[in-house]
mmCIF file of C-alpha atoms in Angstrom:
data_model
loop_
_atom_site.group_PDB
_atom_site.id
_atom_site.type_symbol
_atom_site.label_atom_id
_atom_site.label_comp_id
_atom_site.label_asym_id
_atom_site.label_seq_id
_atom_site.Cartn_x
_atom_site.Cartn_y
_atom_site.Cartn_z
ATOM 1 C CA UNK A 1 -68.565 29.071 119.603
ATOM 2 C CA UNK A 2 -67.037 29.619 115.894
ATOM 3 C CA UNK A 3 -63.713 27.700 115.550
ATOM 4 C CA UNK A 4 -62.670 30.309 112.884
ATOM 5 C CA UNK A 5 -62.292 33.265 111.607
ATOM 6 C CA UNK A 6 -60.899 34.661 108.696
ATOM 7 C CA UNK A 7 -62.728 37.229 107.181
ATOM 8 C CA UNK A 8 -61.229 41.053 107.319
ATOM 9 C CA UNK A 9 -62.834 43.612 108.942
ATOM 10 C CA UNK A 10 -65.575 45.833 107.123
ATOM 11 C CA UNK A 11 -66.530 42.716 104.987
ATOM 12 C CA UNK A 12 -69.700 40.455 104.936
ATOM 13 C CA UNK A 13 -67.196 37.686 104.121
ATOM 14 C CA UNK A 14 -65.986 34.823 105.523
ATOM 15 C CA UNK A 15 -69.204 33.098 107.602
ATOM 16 C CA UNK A 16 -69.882 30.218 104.657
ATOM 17 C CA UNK A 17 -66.366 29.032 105.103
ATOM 18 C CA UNK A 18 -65.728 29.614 108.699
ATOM 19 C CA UNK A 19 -69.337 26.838 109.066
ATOM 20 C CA UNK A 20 -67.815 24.329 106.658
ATOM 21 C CA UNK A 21 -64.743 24.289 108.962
ATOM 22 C CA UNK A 22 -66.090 24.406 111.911
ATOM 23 C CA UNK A 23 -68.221 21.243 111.036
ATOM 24 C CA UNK A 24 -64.814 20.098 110.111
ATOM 25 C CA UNK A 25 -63.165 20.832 113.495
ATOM 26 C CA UNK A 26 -66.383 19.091 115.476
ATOM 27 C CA UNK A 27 -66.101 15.783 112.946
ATOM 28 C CA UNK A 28 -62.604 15.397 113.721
ATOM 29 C CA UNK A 29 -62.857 15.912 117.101
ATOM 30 C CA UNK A 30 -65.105 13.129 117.775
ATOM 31 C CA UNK A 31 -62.901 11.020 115.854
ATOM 32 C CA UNK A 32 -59.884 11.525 117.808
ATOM 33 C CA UNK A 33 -59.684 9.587 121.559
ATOM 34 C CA UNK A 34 -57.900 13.003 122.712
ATOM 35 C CA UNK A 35 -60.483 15.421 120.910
ATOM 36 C CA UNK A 36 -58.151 17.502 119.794
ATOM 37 C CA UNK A 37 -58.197 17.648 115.905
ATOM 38 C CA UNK A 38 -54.578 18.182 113.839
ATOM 39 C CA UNK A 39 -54.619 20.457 112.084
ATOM 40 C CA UNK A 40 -52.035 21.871 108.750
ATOM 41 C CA UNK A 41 -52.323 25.364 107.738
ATOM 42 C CA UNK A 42 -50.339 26.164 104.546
ATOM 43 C CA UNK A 43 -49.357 29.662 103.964
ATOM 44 C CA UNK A 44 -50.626 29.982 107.141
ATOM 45 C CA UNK A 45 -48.757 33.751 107.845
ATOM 46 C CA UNK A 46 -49.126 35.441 110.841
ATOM 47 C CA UNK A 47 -52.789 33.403 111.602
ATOM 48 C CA UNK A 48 -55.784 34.683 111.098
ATOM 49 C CA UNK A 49 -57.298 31.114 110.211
ATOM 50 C CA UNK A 50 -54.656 29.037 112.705
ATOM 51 C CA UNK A 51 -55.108 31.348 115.762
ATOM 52 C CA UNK A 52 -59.305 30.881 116.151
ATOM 53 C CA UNK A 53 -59.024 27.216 115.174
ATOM 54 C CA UNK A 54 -55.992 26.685 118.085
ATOM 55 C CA UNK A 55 -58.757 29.045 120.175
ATOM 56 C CA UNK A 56 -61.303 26.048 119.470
ATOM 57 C CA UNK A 57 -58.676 23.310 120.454
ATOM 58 C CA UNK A 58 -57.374 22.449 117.538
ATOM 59 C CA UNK A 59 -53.284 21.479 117.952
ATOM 60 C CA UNK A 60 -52.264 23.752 114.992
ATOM 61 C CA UNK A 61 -49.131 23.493 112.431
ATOM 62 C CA UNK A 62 -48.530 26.678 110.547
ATOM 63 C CA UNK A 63 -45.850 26.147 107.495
ATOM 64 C CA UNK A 64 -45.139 29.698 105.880
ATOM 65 C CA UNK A 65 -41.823 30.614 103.851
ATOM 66 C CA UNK A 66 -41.810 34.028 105.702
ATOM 67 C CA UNK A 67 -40.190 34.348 109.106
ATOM 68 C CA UNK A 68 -41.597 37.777 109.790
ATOM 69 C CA UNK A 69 -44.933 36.372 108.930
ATOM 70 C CA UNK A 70 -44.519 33.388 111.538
ATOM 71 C CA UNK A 71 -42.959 35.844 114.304
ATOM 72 C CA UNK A 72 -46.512 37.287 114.043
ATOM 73 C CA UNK A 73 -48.163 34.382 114.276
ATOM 74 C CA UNK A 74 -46.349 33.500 117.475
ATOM 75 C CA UNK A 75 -47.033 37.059 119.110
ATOM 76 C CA UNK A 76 -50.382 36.746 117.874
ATOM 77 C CA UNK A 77 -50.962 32.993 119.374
ATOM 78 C CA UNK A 78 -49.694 34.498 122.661
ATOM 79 C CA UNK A 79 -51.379 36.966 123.205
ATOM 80 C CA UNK A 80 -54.884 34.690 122.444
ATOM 81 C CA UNK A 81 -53.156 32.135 125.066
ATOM 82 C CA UNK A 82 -53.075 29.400 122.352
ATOM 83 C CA UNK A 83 -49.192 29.772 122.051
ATOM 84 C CA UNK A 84 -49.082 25.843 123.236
ATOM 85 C CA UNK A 85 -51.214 24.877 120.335
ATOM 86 C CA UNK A 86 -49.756 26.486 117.724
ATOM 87 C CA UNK A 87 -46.433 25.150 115.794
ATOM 88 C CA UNK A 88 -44.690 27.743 113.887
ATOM 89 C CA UNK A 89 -42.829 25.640 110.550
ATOM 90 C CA UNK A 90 -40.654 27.924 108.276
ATOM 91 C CA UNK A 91 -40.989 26.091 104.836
ATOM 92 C CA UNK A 92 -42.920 25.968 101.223
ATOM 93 C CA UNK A 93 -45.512 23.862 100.120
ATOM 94 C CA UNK A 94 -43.115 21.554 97.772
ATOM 95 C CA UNK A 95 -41.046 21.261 100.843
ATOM 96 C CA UNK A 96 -44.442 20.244 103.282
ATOM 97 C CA UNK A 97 -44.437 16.911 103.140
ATOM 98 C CA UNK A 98 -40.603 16.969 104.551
ATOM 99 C CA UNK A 99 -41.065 19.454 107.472
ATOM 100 C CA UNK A 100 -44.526 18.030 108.616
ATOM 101 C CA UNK A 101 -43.029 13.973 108.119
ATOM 102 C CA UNK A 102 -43.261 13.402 111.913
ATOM 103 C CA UNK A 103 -47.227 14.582 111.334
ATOM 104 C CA UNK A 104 -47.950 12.447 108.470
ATOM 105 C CA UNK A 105 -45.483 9.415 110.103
ATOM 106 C CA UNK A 106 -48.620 9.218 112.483
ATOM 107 C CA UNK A 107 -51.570 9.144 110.257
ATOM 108 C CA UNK A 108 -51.252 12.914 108.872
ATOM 109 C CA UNK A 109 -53.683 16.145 109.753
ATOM 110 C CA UNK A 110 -57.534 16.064 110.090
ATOM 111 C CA UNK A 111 -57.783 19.414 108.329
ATOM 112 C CA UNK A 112 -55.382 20.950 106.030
ATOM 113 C CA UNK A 113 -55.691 24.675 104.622
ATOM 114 C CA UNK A 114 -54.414 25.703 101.762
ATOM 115 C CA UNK A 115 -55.938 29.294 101.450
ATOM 116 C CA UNK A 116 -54.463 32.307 99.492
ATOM 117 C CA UNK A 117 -51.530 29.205 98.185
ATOM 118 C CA UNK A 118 -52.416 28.071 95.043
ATOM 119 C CA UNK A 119 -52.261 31.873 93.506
ATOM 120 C CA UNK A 120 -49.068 32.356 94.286
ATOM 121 C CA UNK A 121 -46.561 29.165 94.322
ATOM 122 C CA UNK A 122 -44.396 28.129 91.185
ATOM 123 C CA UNK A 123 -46.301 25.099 90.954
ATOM 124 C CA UNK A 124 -49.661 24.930 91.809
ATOM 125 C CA UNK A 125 -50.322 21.245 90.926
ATOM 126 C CA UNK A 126 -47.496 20.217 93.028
ATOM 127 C CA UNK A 127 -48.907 22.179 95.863
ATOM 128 C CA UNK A 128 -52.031 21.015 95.723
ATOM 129 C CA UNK A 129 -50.112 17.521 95.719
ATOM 130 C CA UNK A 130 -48.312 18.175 99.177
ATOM 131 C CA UNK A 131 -51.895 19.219 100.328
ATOM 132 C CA UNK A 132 -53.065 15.824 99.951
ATOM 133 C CA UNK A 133 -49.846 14.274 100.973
ATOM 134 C CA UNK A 134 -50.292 15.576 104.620
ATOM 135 C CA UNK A 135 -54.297 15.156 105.238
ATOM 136 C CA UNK A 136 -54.982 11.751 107.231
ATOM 137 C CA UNK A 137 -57.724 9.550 105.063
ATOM 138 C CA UNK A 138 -61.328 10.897 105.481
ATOM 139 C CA UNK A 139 -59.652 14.658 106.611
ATOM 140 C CA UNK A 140 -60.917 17.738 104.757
ATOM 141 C CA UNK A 141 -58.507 19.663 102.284
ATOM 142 C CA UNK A 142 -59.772 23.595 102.340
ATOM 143 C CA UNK A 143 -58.969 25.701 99.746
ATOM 144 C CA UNK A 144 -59.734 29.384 98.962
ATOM 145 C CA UNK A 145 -58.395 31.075 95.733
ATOM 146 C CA UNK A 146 -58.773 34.569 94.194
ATOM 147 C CA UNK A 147 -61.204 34.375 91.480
ATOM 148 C CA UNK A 148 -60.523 35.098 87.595
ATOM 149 C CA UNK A 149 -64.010 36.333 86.860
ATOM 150 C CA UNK A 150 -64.303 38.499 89.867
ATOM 151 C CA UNK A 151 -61.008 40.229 89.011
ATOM 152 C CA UNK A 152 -62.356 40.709 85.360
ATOM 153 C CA UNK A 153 -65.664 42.598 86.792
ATOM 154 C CA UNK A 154 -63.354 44.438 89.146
ATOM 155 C CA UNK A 155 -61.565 46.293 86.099
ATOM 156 C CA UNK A 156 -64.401 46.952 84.058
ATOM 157 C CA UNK A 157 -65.668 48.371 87.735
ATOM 158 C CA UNK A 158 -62.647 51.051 87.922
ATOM 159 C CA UNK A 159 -62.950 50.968 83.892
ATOM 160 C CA UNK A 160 -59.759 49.578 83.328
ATOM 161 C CA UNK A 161 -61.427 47.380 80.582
ATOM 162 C CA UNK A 162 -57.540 46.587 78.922
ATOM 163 C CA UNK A 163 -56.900 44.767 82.176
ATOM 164 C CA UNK A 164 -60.077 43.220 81.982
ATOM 165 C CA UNK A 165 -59.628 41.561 78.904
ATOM 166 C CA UNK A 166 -56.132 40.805 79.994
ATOM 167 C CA UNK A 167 -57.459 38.805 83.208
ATOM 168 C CA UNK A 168 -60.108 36.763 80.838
ATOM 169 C CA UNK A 169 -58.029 35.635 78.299
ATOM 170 C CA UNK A 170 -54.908 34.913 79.917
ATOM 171 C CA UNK A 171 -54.018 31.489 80.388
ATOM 172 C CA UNK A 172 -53.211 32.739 83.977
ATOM 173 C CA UNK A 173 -55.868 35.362 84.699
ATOM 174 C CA UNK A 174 -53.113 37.837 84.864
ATOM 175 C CA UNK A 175 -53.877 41.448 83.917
ATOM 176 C CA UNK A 176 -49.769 42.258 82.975
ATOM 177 C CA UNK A 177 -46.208 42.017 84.352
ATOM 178 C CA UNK A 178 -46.924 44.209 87.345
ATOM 179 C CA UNK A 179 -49.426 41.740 88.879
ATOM 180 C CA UNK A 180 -48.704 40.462 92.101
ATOM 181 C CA UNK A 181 -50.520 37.214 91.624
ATOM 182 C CA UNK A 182 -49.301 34.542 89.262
ATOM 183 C CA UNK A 183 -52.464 33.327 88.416
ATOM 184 C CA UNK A 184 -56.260 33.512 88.830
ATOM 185 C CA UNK A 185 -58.339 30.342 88.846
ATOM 186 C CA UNK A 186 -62.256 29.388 88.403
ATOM 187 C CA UNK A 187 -64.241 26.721 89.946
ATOM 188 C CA UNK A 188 -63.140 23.690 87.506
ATOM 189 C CA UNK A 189 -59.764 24.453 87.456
ATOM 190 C CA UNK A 190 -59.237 24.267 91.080
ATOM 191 C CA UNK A 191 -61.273 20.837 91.187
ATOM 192 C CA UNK A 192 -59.082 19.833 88.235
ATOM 193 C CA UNK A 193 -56.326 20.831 90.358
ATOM 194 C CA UNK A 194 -57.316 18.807 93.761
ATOM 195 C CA UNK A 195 -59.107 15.986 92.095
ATOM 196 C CA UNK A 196 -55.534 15.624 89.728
ATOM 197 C CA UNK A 197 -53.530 14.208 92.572
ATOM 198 C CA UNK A 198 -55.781 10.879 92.800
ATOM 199 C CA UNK A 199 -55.739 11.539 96.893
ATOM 200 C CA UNK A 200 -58.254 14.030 96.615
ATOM 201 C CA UNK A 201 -62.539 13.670 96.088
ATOM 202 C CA UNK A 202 -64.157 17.668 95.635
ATOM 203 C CA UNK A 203 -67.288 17.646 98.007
ATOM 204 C CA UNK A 204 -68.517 21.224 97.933
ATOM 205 C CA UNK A 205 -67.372 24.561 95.422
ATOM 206 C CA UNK A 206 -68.878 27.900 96.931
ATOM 207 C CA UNK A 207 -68.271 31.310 96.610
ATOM 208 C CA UNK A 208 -66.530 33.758 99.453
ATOM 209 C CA UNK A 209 -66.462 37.569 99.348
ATOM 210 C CA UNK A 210 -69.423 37.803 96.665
ATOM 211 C CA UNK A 211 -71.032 41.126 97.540
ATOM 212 C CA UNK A 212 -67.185 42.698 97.979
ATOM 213 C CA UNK A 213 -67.103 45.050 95.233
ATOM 214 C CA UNK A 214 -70.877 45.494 95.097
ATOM 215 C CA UNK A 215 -72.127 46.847 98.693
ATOM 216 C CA UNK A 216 -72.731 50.286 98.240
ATOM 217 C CA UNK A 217 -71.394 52.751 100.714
ATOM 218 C CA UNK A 218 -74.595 53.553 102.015
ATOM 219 C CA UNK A 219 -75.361 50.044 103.094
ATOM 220 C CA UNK A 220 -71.527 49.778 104.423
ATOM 221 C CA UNK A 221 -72.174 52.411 106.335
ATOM 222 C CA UNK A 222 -75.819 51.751 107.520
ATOM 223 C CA UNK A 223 -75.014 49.994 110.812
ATOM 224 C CA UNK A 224 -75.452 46.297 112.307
ATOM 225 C CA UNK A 225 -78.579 45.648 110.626
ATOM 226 C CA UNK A 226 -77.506 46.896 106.996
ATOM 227 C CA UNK A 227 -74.639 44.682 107.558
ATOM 228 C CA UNK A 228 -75.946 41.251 109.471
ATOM 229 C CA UNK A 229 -78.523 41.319 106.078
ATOM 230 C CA UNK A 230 -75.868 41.721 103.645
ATOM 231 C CA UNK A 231 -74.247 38.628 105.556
ATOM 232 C CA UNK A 232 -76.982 37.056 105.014
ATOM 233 C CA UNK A 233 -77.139 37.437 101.482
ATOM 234 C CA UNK A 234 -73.625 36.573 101.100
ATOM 235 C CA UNK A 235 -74.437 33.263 103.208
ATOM 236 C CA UNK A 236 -77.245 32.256 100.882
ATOM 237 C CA UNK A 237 -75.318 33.997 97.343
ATOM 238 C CA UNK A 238 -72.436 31.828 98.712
ATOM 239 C CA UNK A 239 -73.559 27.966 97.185
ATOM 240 C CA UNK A 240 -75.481 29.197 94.069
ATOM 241 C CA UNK A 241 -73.141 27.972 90.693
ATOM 242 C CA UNK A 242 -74.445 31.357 88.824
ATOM 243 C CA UNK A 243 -72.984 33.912 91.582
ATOM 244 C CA UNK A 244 -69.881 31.734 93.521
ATOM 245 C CA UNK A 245 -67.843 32.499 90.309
ATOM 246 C CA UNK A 246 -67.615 36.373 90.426
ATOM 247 C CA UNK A 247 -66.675 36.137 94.589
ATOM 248 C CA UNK A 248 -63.794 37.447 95.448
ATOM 249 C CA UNK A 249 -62.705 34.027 96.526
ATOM 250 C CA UNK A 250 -63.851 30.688 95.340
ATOM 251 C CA UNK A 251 -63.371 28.183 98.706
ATOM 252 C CA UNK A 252 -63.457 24.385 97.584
ATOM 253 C CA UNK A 253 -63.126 21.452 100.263
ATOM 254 C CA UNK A 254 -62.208 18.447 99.123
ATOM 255 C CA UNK A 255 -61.807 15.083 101.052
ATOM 256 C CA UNK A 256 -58.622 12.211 101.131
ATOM 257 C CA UNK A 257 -59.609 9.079 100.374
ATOM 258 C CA UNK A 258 -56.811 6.400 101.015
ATOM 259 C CA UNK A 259 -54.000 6.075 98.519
#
């Protein structure tokens, strides 16, 4: 059984991480007398990582600044009959360590998620700071963050080469003032990032959502097969240091070590 999920629908995306985690989930559970692994899931919204993982027995906490996003989560949860395992937490990340202290007050989480976060808070070392704060020694730290050098392909793509340039040379990645996102990050700066707060030890940078922009329609629309080989390719793409940059995502896992 997968633990997670993840990936959206119509995408070959999603299976390198969702293995990493679940290897995760299975390593904590064998560590913990009750089997059931704690996990934190920042930015969590309405669950589409926290849902499969409470599915796979995981005693979720979901911390999200958006109530509308955490009502979903809790229809969502009950309607997958996980409702018990899942903890709804209105909050930030700066505020995480505060509204998960009863968590980290008894040895912290065993996996902590941090995925789609780092783009968008004010302070994205301090974020990745509260990350560590909450994981238990030994626990994983996931990550997944939109990509600077996929977004600058992605322009040149719709041949909005201004906004390509914008995205590369910008100290954020930004393309202008009407982006959504306040930064874009590569490989080493999200290590720089995670390995920064002392707490943290990078084990593994790979690429998610690789072939994205690339599959052409005929192959999206060539059936199971088409698409279980294009997963494929994304699985092996996924590790190699020449492609994992231009994914749409980059996913890095990095483990606590004690402070």
């Amino acid at each position: 059984m997968n633990a997670v999920a993840g990936e959206r629908p119509g995408t070959v995306s999603g299976g390198a991480v969702r293995r990493v985690l679940d290897a995760e989930v299975e390593r904590a559970r064998s560590a913990r007398p009750d089997g059931r692994p704690r996990v934190v899931d920042v930015g969590g919204g309405s669950g589409s990582w926290a849902v499969p993982l409470a599915a796979a027995g995981c005693a979720v906490t979901v911390v999200d600044v958006s109530p509308n996003a955490l009502a979903a989560l809790e229809r969502r949860a009950r309607e997958a009959e996980v409702h018990a395992l899942v903890t709804p937490v209105q909050g930030d990340a700066d505020q995480l360590p505060e509204v998960v202290a009863d968590l980290i007050d008894s040895g912290g989480a065993d996996l902590v998620l941090g995925h789609g976060l780092l783009e968008v808070v004010d302070d994205p070392a301090r974020a990745a700071a509260s990350l560590a704060a909450v994981a238990a020694p030994g626990a994983a730290v996931s990550v997944l963050a939109t990509s600077r050098h996929a977004a600058v392909l992605w322009h040149v793509l719709a041949g909005r080469l201004d906004e390509a340039r914008a995205v590369l040379t910008d100290p954020d990645g930004r393309y202008g003032p009407d982006d959504t996102l306040r930064r874009r990050l590569d490989g080493p700066a999200v290590t720089a990032l995670l390995e920064d707060t002392r707490r943290l030890r990078v084990e593994l940078v790979q690429g998610d959502g690789l072939l994205e922009a690339w599959l052409p329609h005929a192959v999206r629309d060539g059936g199971h097969a088409d698409m279980r080989g294009a997963a494929e390719l994304e699985d092996l793409a996924a590790g190699v240091p020449a492609l994992r940059e231009v994914a749409a995502r980059l996913h890095v896992l990095a483990r606590a070590v004690a402070p």
